[in-house]
Structures are given as structure tokens and as C-alpha cells.
XYZ file of C-alpha atoms in Angstrom:
249
model
C 0.112 -0.051 -0.063
C 1.193 3.497 -1.003
C 1.101 6.012 1.722
C 0.197 9.538 1.226
C -0.282 10.738 5.247
C 1.035 9.475 8.643
C -1.302 11.444 11.330
C -1.744 10.847 15.064
C -5.004 10.026 16.634
C -7.823 11.254 17.982
C -8.357 10.687 21.452
C -11.686 9.354 20.911
C -9.689 7.046 18.121
C -6.813 5.892 21.030
C -9.816 4.437 23.083
C -11.527 2.559 20.086
C -8.139 1.486 19.230
C -6.831 0.361 22.754
C -10.575 -1.576 22.781
C -10.161 -3.087 19.019
C -6.813 -4.603 20.211
C -8.111 -6.430 23.199
C -11.200 -8.255 21.629
C -11.274 -10.837 18.520
C -11.248 -9.510 14.894
C -14.750 -11.091 14.323
C -16.196 -9.137 17.436
C -18.975 -6.166 15.849
C -19.506 -4.383 18.823
C -18.070 -1.603 17.261
C -19.272 -1.786 14.068
C -21.571 0.682 12.059
C -23.848 -0.417 9.129
C -26.614 1.877 7.339
C -28.933 -0.986 5.452
C -30.522 1.431 2.897
C -33.497 -0.181 0.719
C -33.674 0.971 -3.119
C -37.064 0.846 -5.190
C -36.418 1.906 -8.603
C -33.869 1.272 -11.982
C -30.477 1.478 -10.745
C -26.953 1.227 -12.213
C -25.010 -0.101 -9.728
C -21.376 0.090 -11.559
C -22.423 4.080 -11.270
C -23.071 3.125 -7.868
C -19.924 1.608 -7.082
C -18.394 4.642 -8.646
C -20.031 7.285 -6.611
C -18.918 5.154 -3.467
C -15.258 5.025 -4.572
C -15.410 8.835 -5.895
C -16.210 10.216 -2.451
C -13.983 7.855 -0.190
C -10.635 9.289 -2.181
C -12.552 13.048 -1.214
C -12.015 11.128 2.106
C -9.328 8.073 2.396
C -8.554 9.031 6.080
C -12.060 6.375 5.998
C -10.398 3.647 4.579
C -6.996 4.178 6.671
C -4.835 1.230 8.807
C -4.195 2.034 12.533
C -1.338 0.539 14.093
C 0.076 0.765 17.486
C 3.763 -0.339 17.192
C 4.830 2.939 17.731
C 5.539 5.099 20.741
C 2.397 6.791 20.068
C -0.557 4.958 18.150
C -1.260 6.485 14.141
C -3.382 6.231 11.305
C -2.046 5.182 7.650
C -3.527 6.813 5.253
C -3.212 5.068 1.862
C -2.712 7.451 -1.209
C -4.513 4.744 -3.656
C -7.964 4.152 -1.690
C -9.950 1.302 -2.677
C -12.978 1.302 -1.355
C -14.513 -2.928 -0.680
C -16.965 -3.595 -2.332
C -19.039 -6.243 -2.535
C -22.240 -6.918 -5.313
C -24.344 -10.021 -4.847
C -28.002 -10.844 -6.995
C -29.428 -12.407 -4.812
C -32.175 -15.855 -4.929
C -35.928 -14.887 -4.740
C -37.019 -18.065 -4.451
C -35.322 -18.398 -0.781
C -35.316 -16.579 2.094
C -33.927 -12.920 1.083
C -34.080 -11.457 4.810
C -31.892 -14.513 6.341
C -29.233 -14.215 3.191
C -29.148 -10.026 3.372
C -28.884 -10.514 6.962
C -26.051 -13.023 6.655
C -23.719 -10.741 4.052
C -24.146 -7.683 6.610
C -22.914 -9.459 9.371
C -19.649 -10.570 7.692
C -19.433 -7.286 6.092
C -19.871 -5.448 10.455
C -17.052 -8.191 10.971
C -14.860 -7.641 8.228
C -13.968 -4.119 9.918
C -12.767 -5.429 12.620
C -9.761 -5.928 10.991
C -7.886 -1.949 11.968
C -4.217 -3.118 11.421
C -4.514 -5.277 7.782
C -7.994 -4.217 6.264
C -9.859 -1.232 5.588
C -11.876 0.119 8.365
C -15.085 0.836 5.748
C -17.055 -1.082 3.314
C -19.311 -1.171 1.122
C -22.204 -3.690 -0.932
C -24.719 -3.736 -2.485
C -27.468 -6.475 -3.173
C -30.213 -7.637 -5.652
C -33.022 -8.741 -4.073
C -36.056 -8.604 -6.755
C -36.969 -6.597 -9.937
C -35.544 -3.214 -9.377
C -34.892 -3.549 -5.765
C -31.729 -3.219 -4.039
C -30.418 -2.899 -0.270
C -27.548 -1.331 -0.048
C -25.294 -0.866 3.099
C -22.696 0.927 4.130
C -20.571 -0.710 7.058
C -17.587 0.768 9.376
C -15.739 0.902 12.456
C -17.040 3.859 14.768
C -13.117 4.648 14.389
C -13.617 6.699 11.481
C -17.088 7.564 11.382
C -19.980 7.364 13.865
C -23.827 7.179 13.200
C -24.161 11.237 13.504
C -21.869 11.514 10.291
C -23.267 8.559 7.797
C -26.075 11.084 6.147
C -23.844 13.572 5.452
C -21.228 10.583 3.241
C -24.845 9.246 2.048
C -25.620 12.506 1.065
C -22.833 12.781 -1.111
C -22.955 9.543 -2.297
C -26.080 9.789 -4.321
C -24.552 13.631 -5.153
C -21.567 11.859 -7.038
C -24.595 9.190 -8.368
C -26.191 11.856 -10.711
C -23.457 13.699 -11.076
C -23.427 16.540 -9.175
C -20.953 18.509 -8.457
C -19.390 17.703 -4.313
C -17.667 20.624 -2.357
C -14.170 20.984 -1.787
C -13.217 18.096 1.096
C -12.283 19.360 4.343
C -8.876 18.609 5.295
C -8.392 15.749 8.047
C -4.561 16.612 8.709
C -5.642 20.049 9.381
C -8.498 19.052 11.990
C -6.311 16.273 13.586
C -3.687 19.025 13.777
C -5.295 21.538 15.235
C -7.157 18.762 17.860
C -3.573 17.429 18.820
C -2.907 21.004 20.391
C -5.379 21.667 22.380
C -4.452 21.378 26.119
C -6.062 17.985 27.646
C -5.407 18.853 30.922
C -7.440 22.125 30.285
C -10.211 20.151 28.886
C -10.558 16.983 31.376
C -10.774 19.664 34.222
C -13.621 21.037 32.258
C -15.615 17.779 32.033
C -14.998 16.330 35.194
C -17.019 19.935 36.288
C -19.633 18.985 33.873
C -20.030 15.749 35.289
C -19.823 16.167 38.266
C -22.559 14.480 40.662
C -22.623 11.869 37.880
C -21.639 8.370 39.884
C -21.925 6.103 37.162
C -21.873 6.982 32.996
C -24.882 8.586 31.252
C -26.724 5.600 29.326
C -28.350 6.927 26.353
C -32.043 4.891 25.662
C -32.082 2.516 23.112
C -34.354 3.535 19.979
C -38.126 3.220 20.924
C -39.744 0.152 19.943
C -36.152 -2.705 20.933
C -32.789 -2.666 21.048
C -29.801 -1.587 19.544
C -30.289 -3.296 16.270
C -31.694 -0.961 14.331
C -33.702 1.925 13.811
C -35.835 3.282 11.188
C -34.957 7.242 9.809
C -37.136 9.040 6.906
C -36.720 8.273 3.588
C -34.229 9.488 1.425
C -35.283 12.114 -1.226
C -33.340 12.645 -4.284
C -33.890 14.937 -7.665
C -36.974 14.727 -9.580
C -34.626 14.651 -13.026
C -33.661 11.443 -14.209
C -34.495 8.030 -13.412
C -34.475 7.189 -9.695
C -34.324 4.722 -6.485
C -36.613 5.406 -3.544
C -34.806 4.781 -1.021
C -35.510 4.148 2.894
C -32.453 3.677 4.982
C -32.367 2.264 8.721
C -28.927 2.182 10.566
C -28.347 -1.092 12.245
C -25.918 -2.316 14.600
C -24.700 0.823 16.088
C -23.397 0.361 19.452
C -24.732 2.279 22.924
C -21.483 4.302 22.489
C -22.434 5.837 18.564
C -26.139 5.984 19.162
C -27.843 5.274 16.009
C -28.542 8.424 13.876
C -31.733 10.067 13.366
C -31.214 12.515 11.072
C -33.651 14.690 9.367
C -33.924 13.338 5.466
C -31.382 15.175 3.474
C -31.499 16.256 -0.239
C -29.072 14.405 -2.709
């Protein structure tokens, strides 16, 4: 792998890397997955290219992580390649079981932070003019709140819209590394004074952390388009299911 940059980790990433190093790589407790139903005409190759375009803008989402140095680092690839999976499922069998089995494989695949990309995309054809699309990542590179932004960029690229310049990830990491951590700790200690245990996020209504249905994703009325319904799935309590308003492409 050609290397574009080597950056320090944010404090949250350091904690997640530590916990990831103490679990099995197949453990998907820190996997975040967005499961989307697409209804209508869809060009799989065009969607794959859109995913690649967006991840090329944000190559840190495909970083490798190492704790073999004095301080842990994230290694940014110079030629980012998004792991992409496409399959046409057999409608004569239980489609949902097939989908969930593949989604579980996708979540397990993002657990190997040292050797494999922590972000993946998969598209499954479940029936004529119907697909399931999943974006899966380790929480170390992306949280549930940020997934709608990424999804908006992917569909904007799919429809040929020009994307604004991407912010500099290096600038953000460098700025964060220069903050006064002692002062920050003191402020947060004061904020949480009186709490005997960490504040707990309540699971979404209607179940545990397995998923939450989100509003329909609206795309431009120009050109034939798939209709999209999306849900956040397998998001751990430390990263609450994203519940953002419906974005426009």
C-alpha cells in the first residue's frame, strides 16, 4: 500500500483502538452499518463509482491503524480502494436471511484495523428493481451521526452533482492534537460532577440497538431514480443510532 500520510489519533480513536486490540477481529461491537432499501431503476456500476469518488475525497475512512510506535498512528492510503461487494440474491429462498448473513460478514470484516480497510460498501439485488445497499464501518473512522453526510455525497455523485472541496483531515487532527488536554479534562470533570455512573443513552423506541428506521431519503426529480429507505443498524450504545432529518441529494 502506498502511503499518503501518517497522522496521530484523536483521543476517541485512541480509546477505540485500545478496545479493538483487546477483542477478536470478528467481534462487531464497534461496527456501524447503514442498511438502505433502494426501489426503482439503479445502475450498480454507477453507484460503485460514486462510492469510490466520495471515499477518494475522504481517504482517512480507509486508513490502517497501528499501535506499534511510541504513539498510535493512522496510515492514510495514497490510492484508496473501497471494498465493494455486489450480489444478486436468489428470490426463491429466504431473501432476508441471505441479506442478514451478508451484512453480518460485512460488519465482521471492518474489525481488522491493522490490515483491512475500516469502511466497506455492499449492494444486493433482492428482486427486480429492488436492492439493499449497506455502508459498514468501524466506529474509529465514522460515527452514526456522520453517515447521512456521507450518504448525501454518494447520491450527489451518483447523479453527477459537483461536490464542494473536502475539508482537510490533517488540519483537523493537527488542531485537535494541539488542544490543552489538562484543561479539557478539568472542564469535563466539572460538567459531570454529581454523576456516579456514565449517563446512559436509551435505545430507540421499539427495540434494542439492532436498528432504527429513519425518514425516507429524497433524491432529485431529474432522471429516473431509486426510492430510498434507510436504517442505521448494529450501532453500539457508545455511538447512538443516527436520527437525522431527511437530507436532500
